[in-house]
Structures are given as C-alpha cells and as structure tokens.
Amino acid sequence: MSSILGTYKRRDVSFSEGKGVYLTSTAGEKYLDFVSGIAVNSLGHCHPYLVEAIKKQSEKLWHVSNVFTIPEQERLAKRLTDNSFADFVIFVNSGAEATEASIKVARKYFFEIGQPERNRIITFEGAFHGRTLAALFAANNKEHTLGFGPRVDGFDQVPFGDHEALKKAITKNTAAIMLETVQGEGGVRVVPDYCLKPLRKLCDDSGILLILDEVQCGIGRTGKLFAFEWANVDPDIVPIAKGIGGGFPIGACLVNKKVAIGMKPGTHGSTFGGNPLAMSIGNAVLDIILKKGFLENVQEVGNYFEKELKELQKKYSNVIEQVRGIGLLRGIKLKIDNNKFLDHLFQNKMLAVKAGDNVVRLLPPLIVEKKDIDKAIRIIAKTCSEF
Ligand SMILES: *Cc1c(COP(=O)(O)O)cnc(C)c1O
C-alpha cells in the first residue's frame, strides 16, 4: 500500500527516463508525451541546454534568501518585463501561489488608493486557478471546493461568455476580473479576441483591474510568449508558472506599475521564490523560447496540428465532436467518455490528459516537430477507430 495520501487517481505506470517528446516507462515501453507534465515541460524532457544550465548553476549556488539581491532573479524579471506589458515581477514557486499573489496585488492596490471597499474579484465558471484555499473558491468548482468550507469570500462568479451577467456583476465593491486567457482545465476554451478587447474596455470604464491567468497558456504555449498578445490587450496583472521552469517549479506574478504601488517591503514573500537555481533555469528556458523563429515555429506546428485534428474529426465524427484550442494548447471534445479514450490512447503508447467538458487535452512540448504530430495523429486515428 502506498504511503502517499490518495489525492490523485493515478495511472499504473512510472517513467524512468524522458527525452524530447518521449517518455520511457520502468517496464521499458516508450510513450509519445502529449501531456508535458501539464504544459510544464515546455522544451521537452531533458533538453540538453537546460541540463547544462542546471548543472552549471548547481555547482555555483542553489539558494539564498530574498533578503539579499539575486542577480539571476533580476535578470529573469527584466526579461519578462522587457517582453510584456509588465513593469515588475514577484517570484513564487507554483501557479496557485502566482494567482494568490495576483489577488493580493489587486486588493492592495485599491487599499492603497483609498478604496478598500473594492476588494471583490469576478471569476468565470469553468475556471481553474489552483488548489490553495482562495484560488479554490475563486474558481468555485464544486467538486474541488466540496468539504473545504467555510468558503473564502471575495469572489463573484459569472457564466463563461455571458457578457450581460458580467456587466451586472460589477459593483462598487469590485476590484478586478480574473480569467484564464485560455481555460485549460475547464476544457480548452479560448477567450476570443473579440471578447478580450471589450473586456479590457469594460475594466477601464469601470475603474477595475484585469487579471489574466496565464499559468497554463503563457510562455509560448499558444505561439506567442503570452496568449493575450493575440488580442493585443494589456492586462494589469498576470500570474504565470508551468512552462517558465521547463520542469523546475517556478511561479511568477507580473504587474504593471500602476497596480504595483501597494506592494511595499513586507507585503509579500516566499522563502524559495526566485532562488538562483530556479532563476537560472527560467532564464535558460527563455533563452530558447525568445530565440528568433521559435514562437513562429510553435504557431506553424500548432496550426498543422489543428488542421490534422480537424481532418480526424471529419473522419471520426462518431468520436470527435469538436477540435479546440490555439497553438500547442489543443483539445478534442469527445462524443464518447474521455477517460475511456485516454485509456485506449495509453494502450497505443500515447499520453494525453483530460479536461472538463469531456475534453482530451493535447499538450506536446513546444519543441515538437511535424513528424511527431504525424505520429500523434496516427495514434489518435487508430484510437478513434477502436470506438
Ligand atoms: C495549473 C494551473 C494553476 C495552478 O498551478 P499549480 O502550480 O498547480 O499551483 C493555476 N491556474 C491555471 C490556469 C492553471 O492551469
């Protein structure tokens, strides 16, 4: 019997090695990995450049406290701000911590400008912001919150895509609207450009802040460094995590200078957040993702993936109801049970992960090539033919 508390329903397989888009199990079987640790292994498994970066830094310095100045952290923050709307960055260790920091920044901003009554955040049904208490009740997924009351207050939820409900939900107590630019866990639901632009305007007109959770869709996943770049909007606060560490736990909260004013010394902290080891790896990930042509290639391969998936949808319309997503954040909504489909996919030596709304999420590493996509399509086709 396992000594691990059973909070996960785990597949009975373990992996001993990973290389690029492939994982090898302890039984010696090779799997095509379209999970990437849920959008974490952005550069695939054991990318030589990341291996070198971690080796080099591990021989120099691992950890020092944030009571000291950390050059690697300064550098990663500077690069994230140089390449985005943001003026400042707070480093943490996970997505949930990054969304929690975002909530804190929004509330503190209104406190600082003398409107402490503006402390509520509007969120959307189907959202996922992490498993800490506030993030849990922010997303308000009934399966996730069950038994964890009393509910953490300060969040008001509206249906996904309901513009009228959203407008009605804004009151004199609203501080911000928080949403994922692309809902990941909720079923790979992209917030279209024609919604994001008016959303920005709505926030401006109402004097509230826009928080875009890019923990899953950020750092190149959609073919832009940040998914909101597609709509050409500037949010006020953006939590990121997953892809930035390439497998090493890093979270961050990006903020503009307007909202930064409340966050003075002592208002936030993290023991591990932004330590030299983590930051060297984050910088190495960016070295590759920011290389000329890298994101264009993600777009190209992502479009190819979409085209091929849509062909499959035509051929297996009894199985695939819809192809969703953008870049290399893809999902297929199924007409059959997604868990069953994933079991078959696994038997066929391909890994994917489920999402809400009976969706199978396909998250290859960003270094995936067309030949890997072809292989994935062959396996998905074979799997479809089994139903
Ligand atoms: C995964 C995820 C989180 C939580 O990240 P953790 O690192 O698991 O805490 C938050 N928001 C979104 C959109 C995510 O996909």
Short mmCIF file of C-alpha atoms and ligand atoms in Angstrom, two decimals:
data_model
loop_
_atom_site.label_atom_id
_atom_site.label_comp_id
_atom_site.label_asym_id
_atom_site.label_seq_id
_atom_site.Cartn_x
_atom_site.Cartn_y
_atom_site.Cartn_z
CA MET A 1 0.00 0.00 0.00
CA SER A 2 1.22 3.45 -0.89
CA SER A 3 2.18 5.85 1.89
CA ILE A 4 1.13 8.74 -0.30
CA LEU A 5 -2.18 10.29 0.64
CA GLY A 6 -4.56 9.30 -2.13
CA THR A 7 -5.45 12.69 -3.56
CA TYR A 8 -4.77 11.56 -7.11
CA LYS A 9 -6.26 8.89 -9.27
CA ARG A 10 -3.01 7.67 -10.79
CA ARG A 11 -2.39 5.56 -13.83
CA ASP A 12 -0.39 2.44 -13.00
CA VAL A 13 2.75 3.41 -14.87
CA SER A 14 6.05 5.00 -13.87
CA PHE A 15 8.70 6.57 -16.02
CA SER A 16 12.40 6.24 -15.66
CA GLU A 17 13.59 8.44 -18.50
CA GLY A 18 12.49 11.23 -20.75
CA LYS A 19 13.96 12.63 -23.92
CA GLY A 20 12.34 15.32 -26.02
CA VAL A 21 8.76 14.30 -26.80
CA TYR A 22 9.17 10.76 -25.42
CA LEU A 23 8.95 9.12 -22.02
CA THR A 24 10.20 5.61 -21.26
CA SER A 25 8.43 3.60 -18.59
CA THR A 26 10.14 1.47 -15.97
CA ALA A 27 8.83 -1.51 -17.97
CA GLY A 28 10.82 -0.24 -20.96
CA GLU A 29 7.86 0.98 -23.04
CA LYS A 30 8.21 4.22 -24.98
CA TYR A 31 5.35 6.74 -24.95
CA LEU A 32 4.69 9.83 -27.03
CA ASP A 33 4.19 12.50 -24.40
CA PHE A 34 1.44 14.99 -25.20
CA VAL A 35 0.95 15.86 -21.53
CA SER A 36 4.31 17.53 -20.89
CA GLY A 37 3.64 17.43 -17.16
CA ILE A 38 0.53 19.51 -17.97
CA ALA A 39 2.17 22.23 -20.06
CA VAL A 40 5.25 22.24 -17.83
CA ASN A 41 8.00 20.56 -19.87
CA SER A 42 7.89 23.34 -22.43
CA LEU A 43 11.18 22.27 -24.01
CA GLY A 44 10.51 18.55 -23.72
CA HIS A 45 12.31 16.17 -21.40
CA CYS A 46 15.96 16.69 -20.51
CA HIS A 47 16.63 19.39 -23.08
CA PRO A 48 20.46 19.48 -23.32
CA TYR A 49 20.54 23.24 -22.85
CA LEU A 50 18.51 23.03 -19.64
CA VAL A 51 20.57 20.09 -18.41
CA GLU A 52 23.70 22.19 -18.90
CA ALA A 53 22.13 25.23 -17.19
CA ILE A 54 21.11 23.28 -14.08
CA LYS A 55 24.50 21.55 -13.90
CA LYS A 56 26.36 24.82 -14.14
CA GLN A 57 24.27 26.67 -11.58
CA SER A 58 24.18 23.73 -9.17
CA GLU A 59 27.94 23.90 -8.90
CA LYS A 60 27.85 27.63 -8.10
CA LEU A 61 24.90 28.50 -5.88
CA TRP A 62 21.47 26.99 -5.22
CA HIS A 63 19.63 29.12 -2.77
CA VAL A 64 19.96 32.37 -0.91
CA SER A 65 17.25 34.28 0.89
CA ASN A 66 15.30 37.07 -0.73
CA VAL A 67 16.71 39.36 1.94
CA PHE A 68 19.66 39.54 -0.46
CA THR A 69 19.83 40.79 -4.04
CA ILE A 70 19.72 37.89 -6.51
CA PRO A 71 21.20 38.76 -9.93
CA GLU A 72 19.65 35.77 -11.75
CA GLN A 73 16.26 36.88 -10.45
CA GLU A 74 16.84 40.49 -11.53
CA ARG A 75 17.73 39.21 -14.97
CA LEU A 76 14.66 36.98 -15.41
CA ALA A 77 12.37 39.76 -14.15
CA LYS A 78 13.95 42.25 -16.55
CA ARG A 79 13.48 39.90 -19.48
CA LEU A 80 9.85 39.17 -18.59
CA THR A 81 9.08 42.88 -18.30
CA ASP A 82 11.05 43.77 -21.46
CA ASN A 83 8.88 41.30 -23.34
CA SER A 84 5.47 42.21 -21.91
CA PHE A 85 3.14 44.87 -20.52
CA ALA A 86 4.63 44.33 -17.07
CA ASP A 87 6.88 46.65 -15.10
CA PHE A 88 7.54 44.39 -12.12
CA VAL A 89 7.61 40.70 -11.23
CA ILE A 90 7.16 38.77 -7.95
CA PHE A 91 8.59 35.25 -7.99
CA VAL A 92 6.93 32.31 -6.27
CA ASN A 93 7.00 28.54 -6.81
CA SER A 94 3.72 27.47 -8.33
CA GLY A 95 0.66 28.53 -10.24
CA ALA A 96 -1.59 28.73 -7.21
CA GLU A 97 0.88 30.97 -5.43
CA ALA A 98 1.04 33.17 -8.51
CA THR A 99 -2.75 33.56 -8.68
CA GLU A 100 -2.90 34.21 -4.93
CA ALA A 101 -0.24 36.90 -5.31
CA SER A 102 -2.33 38.40 -8.12
CA ILE A 103 -5.37 38.61 -5.86
CA LYS A 104 -3.29 40.26 -3.16
CA VAL A 105 -1.83 42.83 -5.56
CA ALA A 106 -5.31 43.79 -6.81
CA ARG A 107 -6.77 44.21 -3.32
CA LYS A 108 -3.75 46.09 -2.02
CA TYR A 109 -3.86 48.50 -4.94
CA PHE A 110 -7.37 49.65 -4.09
CA PHE A 111 -6.49 49.79 -0.40
CA GLU A 112 -3.52 51.97 -1.25
CA ILE A 113 -5.57 54.44 -3.33
CA GLY A 114 -8.19 54.80 -0.60
CA GLN A 115 -10.87 52.48 -1.99
CA PRO A 116 -10.55 49.47 0.32
CA GLU A 117 -14.19 48.56 -0.36
CA ARG A 118 -13.09 47.47 -3.83
CA ASN A 119 -11.89 44.03 -2.79
CA ARG A 120 -14.03 41.52 -4.70
CA ILE A 121 -12.89 39.63 -7.77
CA ILE A 122 -15.16 38.42 -10.56
CA THR A 123 -14.32 34.99 -11.98
CA PHE A 124 -15.84 32.67 -14.58
CA GLU A 125 -17.48 29.27 -14.41
CA GLY A 126 -15.14 26.50 -15.52
CA ALA A 127 -12.12 28.42 -14.26
CA PHE A 128 -9.12 26.86 -12.59
CA HIS A 129 -6.70 28.94 -10.53
CA GLY A 130 -5.04 26.36 -8.28
CA ARG A 131 -5.74 24.36 -5.11
CA THR A 132 -4.94 26.77 -2.28
CA LEU A 133 -7.99 27.99 -0.40
CA ALA A 134 -8.54 31.36 -2.04
CA ALA A 135 -7.71 30.05 -5.52
CA LEU A 136 -10.11 27.16 -4.91
CA PHE A 137 -13.04 29.37 -4.01
CA ALA A 138 -12.11 31.85 -6.75
CA ALA A 139 -12.60 29.13 -9.36
CA ASN A 140 -15.58 27.75 -7.42
CA ASN A 141 -15.50 24.28 -8.98
CA LYS A 142 -17.97 22.41 -6.79
CA GLU A 143 -16.02 19.14 -6.96
CA HIS A 144 -12.89 20.90 -5.78
CA THR A 145 -14.44 23.02 -3.02
CA LEU A 146 -16.67 20.27 -1.54
CA GLY A 147 -15.92 19.90 2.15
CA PHE A 148 -13.38 22.70 2.31
CA GLY A 149 -15.67 25.40 3.68
CA PRO A 150 -16.18 27.90 5.08
CA ARG A 151 -15.92 29.42 1.67
CA VAL A 152 -13.25 32.04 1.20
CA ASP A 153 -15.18 35.20 0.46
CA GLY A 154 -14.35 37.89 -2.03
CA PHE A 155 -15.25 36.20 -5.30
CA ASP A 156 -18.28 36.58 -7.54
CA GLN A 157 -18.76 34.15 -10.37
CA VAL A 158 -20.47 34.55 -13.73
CA PRO A 159 -21.11 32.06 -16.55
CA PHE A 160 -18.35 31.76 -19.17
CA GLY A 161 -19.09 34.00 -22.14
CA ASP A 162 -22.10 35.76 -20.58
CA HIS A 163 -21.34 39.43 -21.19
CA GLU A 164 -24.56 40.72 -19.67
CA ALA A 165 -24.10 38.75 -16.45
CA LEU A 166 -20.56 40.05 -16.28
CA LYS A 167 -21.64 43.67 -16.58
CA LYS A 168 -24.30 43.15 -13.92
CA ALA A 169 -21.81 41.54 -11.56
CA ILE A 170 -19.61 44.64 -11.43
CA THR A 171 -20.40 46.69 -8.33
CA LYS A 172 -18.74 49.39 -6.25
CA ASN A 173 -17.01 46.54 -4.43
CA THR A 174 -15.39 45.01 -7.49
CA ALA A 175 -11.62 45.21 -7.69
CA ALA A 176 -10.89 43.04 -10.70
CA ILE A 177 -11.99 40.49 -13.23
CA MET A 178 -9.81 37.38 -13.25
CA LEU A 179 -9.84 34.79 -16.01
CA GLU A 180 -7.63 32.43 -17.93
CA THR A 181 -6.91 33.75 -21.41
CA VAL A 182 -7.45 30.15 -22.46
CA GLN A 183 -9.31 27.97 -19.96
CA GLY A 184 -7.16 24.87 -19.60
CA GLU A 185 -8.68 22.53 -17.01
CA GLY A 186 -12.14 23.81 -17.90
CA GLY A 187 -11.96 22.21 -21.35
CA VAL A 188 -9.53 24.20 -23.53
CA ARG A 189 -11.88 27.11 -24.03
CA VAL A 190 -10.23 30.06 -25.76
CA VAL A 191 -11.49 33.52 -24.84
CA PRO A 192 -11.78 35.06 -28.31
CA ASP A 193 -10.09 38.34 -29.22
CA TYR A 194 -13.49 39.94 -29.77
CA CYS A 195 -14.24 39.26 -26.08
CA LEU A 196 -10.87 40.18 -24.60
CA LYS A 197 -10.78 43.62 -26.19
CA PRO A 198 -14.22 44.68 -24.84
CA LEU A 199 -13.27 43.10 -21.51
CA ARG A 200 -10.29 45.43 -21.26
CA LYS A 201 -12.53 48.37 -22.09
CA LEU A 202 -15.13 47.26 -19.57
CA CYS A 203 -12.43 47.18 -16.88
CA ASP A 204 -11.18 50.63 -17.86
CA ASP A 205 -14.69 52.10 -17.93
CA SER A 206 -15.49 50.57 -14.54
CA GLY A 207 -12.18 51.53 -12.96
CA ILE A 208 -11.29 47.92 -12.18
CA LEU A 209 -8.32 45.70 -12.96
CA LEU A 210 -7.87 42.88 -15.46
CA ILE A 211 -6.07 39.77 -14.22
CA LEU A 212 -5.28 37.20 -16.92
CA ASP A 213 -4.24 33.83 -15.55
CA GLU A 214 -1.59 32.56 -17.97
CA VAL A 215 -0.26 29.79 -15.74
CA GLN A 216 -1.12 27.25 -18.44
CA CYS A 217 -1.43 29.25 -21.67
CA GLY A 218 1.54 31.57 -21.17
CA ILE A 219 5.23 31.23 -22.05
CA GLY A 220 4.86 30.29 -25.68
CA ARG A 221 2.11 27.67 -25.38
CA THR A 222 -0.18 29.47 -27.86
CA GLY A 223 2.58 30.59 -30.20
CA LYS A 224 3.05 33.98 -28.55
CA LEU A 225 5.00 34.50 -25.34
CA PHE A 226 1.66 35.38 -23.72
CA ALA A 227 -1.75 34.34 -25.04
CA PHE A 228 -3.22 37.83 -24.53
CA GLU A 229 -0.87 39.17 -27.19
CA TRP A 230 -3.17 37.66 -29.81
CA ALA A 231 -5.90 40.13 -28.81
CA ASN A 232 -3.41 42.95 -28.45
CA VAL A 233 -4.63 43.85 -24.96
CA ASP A 234 -2.56 44.76 -21.92
CA PRO A 235 -3.76 43.22 -18.67
CA ASP A 236 -2.81 44.72 -15.29
CA ILE A 237 -1.76 41.53 -13.54
CA VAL A 238 -0.69 38.15 -14.95
CA PRO A 239 0.17 35.03 -12.96
CA ILE A 240 2.41 32.55 -14.79
CA ALA A 241 4.06 29.27 -13.78
CA LYS A 242 4.03 25.87 -15.54
CA GLY A 243 6.05 26.47 -18.74
CA ILE A 244 8.53 29.03 -17.42
CA GLY A 245 10.51 26.48 -15.42
CA GLY A 246 10.54 23.76 -18.09
CA GLY A 247 10.02 21.23 -15.27
CA PHE A 248 11.55 23.14 -12.38
CA PRO A 249 8.94 24.71 -10.07
CA ILE A 250 8.71 28.43 -10.78
CA GLY A 251 5.77 30.77 -10.47
CA ALA A 252 5.59 34.50 -11.03
CA CYS A 253 3.17 37.35 -10.87
CA LEU A 254 3.65 40.08 -13.48
CA VAL A 255 2.24 43.52 -12.72
CA ASN A 256 2.18 46.97 -14.26
CA LYS A 257 3.48 49.99 -12.37
CA LYS A 258 0.01 51.35 -11.66
CA VAL A 259 -1.01 48.39 -9.52
CA ALA A 260 2.46 47.88 -8.05
CA ILE A 261 2.20 50.84 -5.69
CA GLY A 262 0.66 48.93 -2.79
CA MET A 263 3.26 46.18 -2.69
CA LYS A 264 5.86 47.63 -0.37
CA PRO A 265 8.59 45.80 1.58
CA GLY A 266 6.96 43.23 3.83
CA THR A 267 3.69 42.93 1.90
CA HIS A 268 4.58 39.63 0.24
CA GLY A 269 7.26 37.00 0.44
CA SER A 270 8.32 33.50 -0.44
CA THR A 271 11.23 31.57 1.02
CA PHE A 272 12.04 29.65 -2.14
CA GLY A 273 10.57 32.04 -4.69
CA GLY A 274 13.15 33.21 -7.22
CA ASN A 275 16.18 31.40 -5.87
CA PRO A 276 19.33 31.29 -8.04
CA LEU A 277 18.84 27.68 -9.15
CA ALA A 278 15.24 28.25 -10.25
CA MET A 279 16.08 31.54 -11.91
CA SER A 280 19.00 30.13 -13.93
CA ILE A 281 16.64 27.53 -15.32
CA GLY A 282 13.93 30.10 -16.04
CA ASN A 283 16.49 32.20 -17.87
CA ALA A 284 17.64 29.18 -19.85
CA VAL A 285 14.04 28.41 -20.85
CA LEU A 286 13.64 31.98 -22.06
CA ASP A 287 16.95 31.81 -23.95
CA ILE A 288 15.33 29.22 -26.17
CA ILE A 289 11.74 30.44 -26.32
CA LEU A 290 12.79 34.00 -27.15
CA LYS A 291 15.17 32.84 -29.91
CA LYS A 292 14.17 34.24 -33.26
CA GLY A 293 11.75 31.93 -35.01
CA PHE A 294 10.94 29.72 -32.01
CA LEU A 295 7.43 31.06 -31.39
CA GLU A 296 6.71 31.27 -35.14
CA ASN A 297 7.51 27.57 -35.29
CA VAL A 298 5.11 26.87 -32.41
CA GLN A 299 2.43 28.67 -34.41
CA GLU A 300 3.22 26.75 -37.57
CA VAL A 301 3.31 23.33 -35.91
CA GLY A 302 0.22 24.28 -33.87
CA ASN A 303 -1.72 25.19 -37.00
CA TYR A 304 -0.63 21.98 -38.65
CA PHE A 305 -1.83 20.04 -35.60
CA GLU A 306 -5.19 21.79 -35.77
CA LYS A 307 -5.58 21.06 -39.48
CA GLU A 308 -4.79 17.38 -38.96
CA LEU A 309 -7.11 17.12 -35.94
CA LYS A 310 -9.94 18.64 -37.96
CA GLU A 311 -9.36 16.03 -40.65
CA LEU A 312 -9.68 13.36 -37.97
CA GLN A 313 -12.86 14.97 -36.72
CA LYS A 314 -14.35 14.64 -40.22
CA LYS A 315 -13.28 11.03 -40.50
CA TYR A 316 -14.30 10.02 -36.98
CA SER A 317 -17.29 12.26 -36.39
CA ASN A 318 -18.75 9.48 -34.23
CA VAL A 319 -15.92 10.06 -31.73
CA ILE A 320 -14.72 13.66 -32.05
CA GLU A 321 -17.30 16.37 -31.57
CA GLN A 322 -15.07 19.41 -31.71
CA VAL A 323 -11.44 20.49 -32.06
CA ARG A 324 -10.49 23.31 -29.72
CA GLY A 325 -7.57 25.47 -28.75
CA ILE A 326 -4.74 27.52 -30.13
CA GLY A 327 -1.06 26.91 -30.80
CA LEU A 328 0.06 23.83 -28.93
CA LEU A 329 -2.74 24.04 -26.37
CA ARG A 330 -5.25 21.77 -28.06
CA GLY A 331 -8.27 19.80 -27.04
CA ILE A 332 -10.71 17.42 -28.64
CA LYS A 333 -14.20 17.33 -27.21
CA LEU A 334 -15.46 13.78 -27.48
CA LYS A 335 -18.79 12.09 -28.01
CA ILE A 336 -17.55 9.14 -26.01
CA ASP A 337 -16.18 9.09 -22.45
CA ASN A 338 -12.85 10.94 -22.35
CA ASN A 339 -11.43 8.62 -19.66
CA LYS A 340 -12.06 5.57 -21.85
CA PHE A 341 -10.46 7.31 -24.80
CA LEU A 342 -7.40 8.16 -22.69
CA ASP A 343 -7.12 4.51 -21.60
CA HIS A 344 -7.07 3.40 -25.23
CA LEU A 345 -4.63 6.16 -26.16
CA PHE A 346 -2.36 4.93 -23.40
CA GLN A 347 -2.56 1.35 -24.70
CA ASN A 348 -1.50 2.80 -28.04
CA LYS A 349 1.55 4.39 -26.38
CA MET A 350 0.49 7.99 -26.33
CA LEU A 351 -0.07 10.19 -23.28
CA ALA A 352 -2.66 12.95 -23.04
CA VAL A 353 -4.70 14.36 -20.17
CA LYS A 354 -8.35 15.03 -19.63
CA ALA A 355 -10.06 18.37 -19.14
CA GLY A 356 -13.57 19.47 -18.23
CA ASP A 357 -16.44 19.27 -20.69
CA ASN A 358 -15.43 15.74 -21.79
CA VAL A 359 -12.30 17.05 -23.48
CA VAL A 360 -8.97 15.33 -24.05
CA ARG A 361 -6.15 17.86 -23.76
CA LEU A 362 -3.16 17.60 -26.07
CA LEU A 363 -0.14 19.49 -24.76
CA PRO A 364 3.02 18.49 -26.60
CA PRO A 365 6.28 20.16 -25.63
CA LEU A 366 6.87 23.33 -27.63
CA ILE A 367 9.83 21.70 -29.39
CA VAL A 368 7.51 19.16 -31.02
CA GLU A 369 8.09 18.64 -34.75
CA LYS A 370 5.69 17.90 -37.59
CA LYS A 371 6.84 14.29 -37.70
CA ASP A 372 5.85 13.92 -34.02
CA ILE A 373 2.47 15.49 -34.80
CA ASP A 374 2.08 12.98 -37.66
CA LYS A 375 2.79 10.18 -35.23
CA ALA A 376 0.29 11.58 -32.72
CA ILE A 377 -2.36 11.86 -35.43
CA ARG A 378 -1.76 8.24 -36.46
CA ILE A 379 -2.19 7.09 -32.86
CA ILE A 380 -5.29 9.24 -32.28
CA ALA A 381 -6.76 7.90 -35.55
CA LYS A 382 -6.11 4.31 -34.50
CA THR A 383 -7.65 5.06 -31.10
CA CYS A 384 -10.73 6.61 -32.73
CA SER A 385 -11.14 3.53 -34.91
CA GLU A 386 -11.40 1.42 -31.76
CA PHE A 387 -14.72 3.02 -30.83
C1 LIG B 1 -2.20 24.70 -13.22
C2 LIG B 1 -2.89 25.99 -13.08
C3 LIG B 1 -2.87 26.72 -11.88
C4 LIG B 1 -2.28 26.16 -10.62
O1 LIG B 1 -0.92 25.87 -10.73
P1 LIG B 1 -0.20 24.97 -9.62
O2 LIG B 1 1.24 25.08 -9.99
O3 LIG B 1 -0.75 23.59 -9.76
O4 LIG B 1 -0.50 25.55 -8.30
C5 LIG B 1 -3.47 27.96 -11.86
N1 LIG B 1 -4.05 28.47 -12.95
C6 LIG B 1 -4.11 27.80 -14.12
C7 LIG B 1 -4.75 28.43 -15.29
C8 LIG B 1 -3.54 26.54 -14.23
O5 LIG B 1 -3.62 25.86 -15.37
#
